[in-house]
Amino acid sequence: MSFTKMYYYLFYKYYRLFEHFKTTRWLTDVKAVIVVISLEIWILFSLNNYWDVLLGRHGELSFFSFKVLVPFLLLMLLKWFAFWKDDRWKEYVNEFDQWSQKTNNQGS
């Protein structure tokens, strides 16, 4: 499975999770994207922390620093192209919905 397909599959799993519960059915695509962005931001912060530990620095991050704003803006730009620009995510949701239950549970 390609990286792009895995990325959309992660989105799909959260999308279906929010669709499953009656109380969370509104704006499910937006909520799934927010979860994916949150995971990516946590990964970036973790990598930054490991980098600081390996170099023996005590780095401080502020929201308006170059080190925070540039990755955040890049992530938002990526999400716009991947999800909202042409609604490509709908094609992937339809594709993953057609997978068998066993294949979908395995994620491959």
Short mmCIF file of C-alpha atoms in Angstrom, two decimals:
data_model
loop_
_atom_site.label_atom_id
_atom_site.label_comp_id
_atom_site.label_asym_id
_atom_site.label_seq_id
_atom_site.Cartn_x
_atom_site.Cartn_y
_atom_site.Cartn_z
CA MET A 1 0.00 0.00 0.00
CA SER A 2 1.37 3.40 -0.92
CA PHE A 3 2.03 6.12 1.62
CA THR A 4 -0.77 8.23 0.16
CA LYS A 5 -3.25 5.41 0.49
CA MET A 6 -2.15 4.72 4.07
CA TYR A 7 -2.59 8.41 4.86
CA TYR A 8 -6.13 8.43 3.50
CA TYR A 9 -6.83 5.13 5.27
CA LEU A 10 -5.92 6.73 8.60
CA PHE A 11 -8.31 9.56 7.77
CA TYR A 12 -10.94 6.98 6.72
CA LYS A 13 -10.77 5.12 10.02
CA TYR A 14 -11.37 8.29 12.02
CA TYR A 15 -14.06 9.38 9.56
CA ARG A 16 -15.93 6.11 10.02
CA LEU A 17 -15.47 6.29 13.81
CA PHE A 18 -17.20 9.68 13.91
CA GLU A 19 -19.88 8.46 11.47
CA HIS A 20 -20.58 5.44 13.65
CA PHE A 21 -21.95 7.42 16.58
CA LYS A 22 -25.15 9.37 16.09
CA THR A 23 -24.01 12.31 18.22
CA THR A 24 -20.81 12.89 16.20
CA ARG A 25 -22.17 12.67 12.65
CA TRP A 26 -21.96 16.38 11.84
CA LEU A 27 -18.76 17.62 10.13
CA THR A 28 -17.14 14.20 10.33
CA ASP A 29 -14.61 15.02 7.61
CA VAL A 30 -13.44 18.13 9.47
CA LYS A 31 -13.14 16.24 12.75
CA ALA A 32 -11.18 13.42 11.10
CA VAL A 33 -8.77 15.93 9.54
CA ILE A 34 -8.33 17.64 12.93
CA VAL A 35 -7.41 14.28 14.50
CA VAL A 36 -4.88 13.57 11.74
CA ILE A 37 -3.38 17.08 12.10
CA SER A 38 -3.16 16.60 15.86
CA LEU A 39 -1.27 13.33 15.41
CA GLU A 40 1.15 14.99 12.99
CA ILE A 41 1.74 17.94 15.30
CA TRP A 42 2.44 15.60 18.22
CA ILE A 43 4.92 13.69 16.07
CA LEU A 44 6.66 16.94 15.08
CA PHE A 45 6.88 18.09 18.69
CA SER A 46 8.24 14.69 19.72
CA LEU A 47 10.90 14.82 17.02
CA ASN A 48 11.81 18.33 18.13
CA ASN A 49 12.15 17.16 21.73
CA TYR A 50 14.35 14.22 20.74
CA TRP A 51 16.48 16.55 18.62
CA ASP A 52 16.95 18.93 21.55
CA VAL A 53 17.86 16.05 23.89
CA LEU A 54 20.38 14.60 21.43
CA LEU A 55 22.03 17.99 20.98
CA GLY A 56 21.91 18.77 24.70
CA ARG A 57 19.87 21.94 24.22
CA HIS A 58 17.02 23.26 26.28
CA GLY A 59 14.90 24.65 23.48
CA GLU A 60 11.82 26.68 24.13
CA LEU A 61 8.98 26.86 21.66
CA SER A 62 6.53 29.69 21.29
CA PHE A 63 3.61 29.61 18.90
CA PHE A 64 4.86 32.56 16.87
CA SER A 65 8.33 31.17 16.34
CA PHE A 66 9.66 30.11 12.94
CA LYS A 67 10.14 26.58 14.26
CA VAL A 68 6.41 26.24 14.98
CA LEU A 69 4.65 28.37 12.38
CA VAL A 70 6.36 27.00 9.27
CA PRO A 71 5.52 23.31 9.93
CA PHE A 72 2.00 24.29 11.03
CA LEU A 73 1.40 26.28 7.85
CA LEU A 74 2.85 23.47 5.73
CA LEU A 75 0.53 20.98 7.40
CA MET A 76 -2.48 23.20 6.80
CA LEU A 77 -1.50 23.65 3.15
CA LEU A 78 -1.09 19.88 2.76
CA LYS A 79 -4.52 19.28 4.30
CA TRP A 80 -6.10 21.79 1.96
CA PHE A 81 -4.65 20.02 -1.08
CA ALA A 82 -5.30 16.52 0.24
CA PHE A 83 -8.81 16.92 1.58
CA TRP A 84 -10.68 20.12 0.84
CA LYS A 85 -9.47 21.40 -2.53
CA ASP A 86 -11.20 18.82 -4.71
CA ASP A 87 -12.81 16.48 -2.16
CA ARG A 88 -10.45 13.67 -3.16
CA TRP A 89 -11.06 12.08 0.24
CA LYS A 90 -14.56 11.06 -0.89
CA GLU A 91 -13.08 8.79 -3.57
CA TYR A 92 -10.91 7.07 -0.98
CA VAL A 93 -13.81 6.68 1.44
CA ASN A 94 -15.84 5.01 -1.31
CA GLU A 95 -12.90 2.77 -2.21
CA PHE A 96 -12.30 1.69 1.38
CA ASP A 97 -16.02 1.11 1.91
CA GLN A 98 -15.92 -1.45 -0.91
CA TRP A 99 -13.21 -3.48 0.80
CA SER A 100 -14.32 -6.63 2.57
CA GLN A 101 -14.73 -6.53 6.34
CA LYS A 102 -11.63 -8.69 6.81
CA THR A 103 -9.44 -6.56 4.52
CA ASN A 104 -10.71 -3.38 6.11
CA ASN A 105 -9.95 -4.66 9.62
CA GLN A 106 -6.42 -5.61 8.55
CA GLY A 107 -5.89 -2.27 6.81
CA SER A 108 -4.21 -3.68 3.72
#
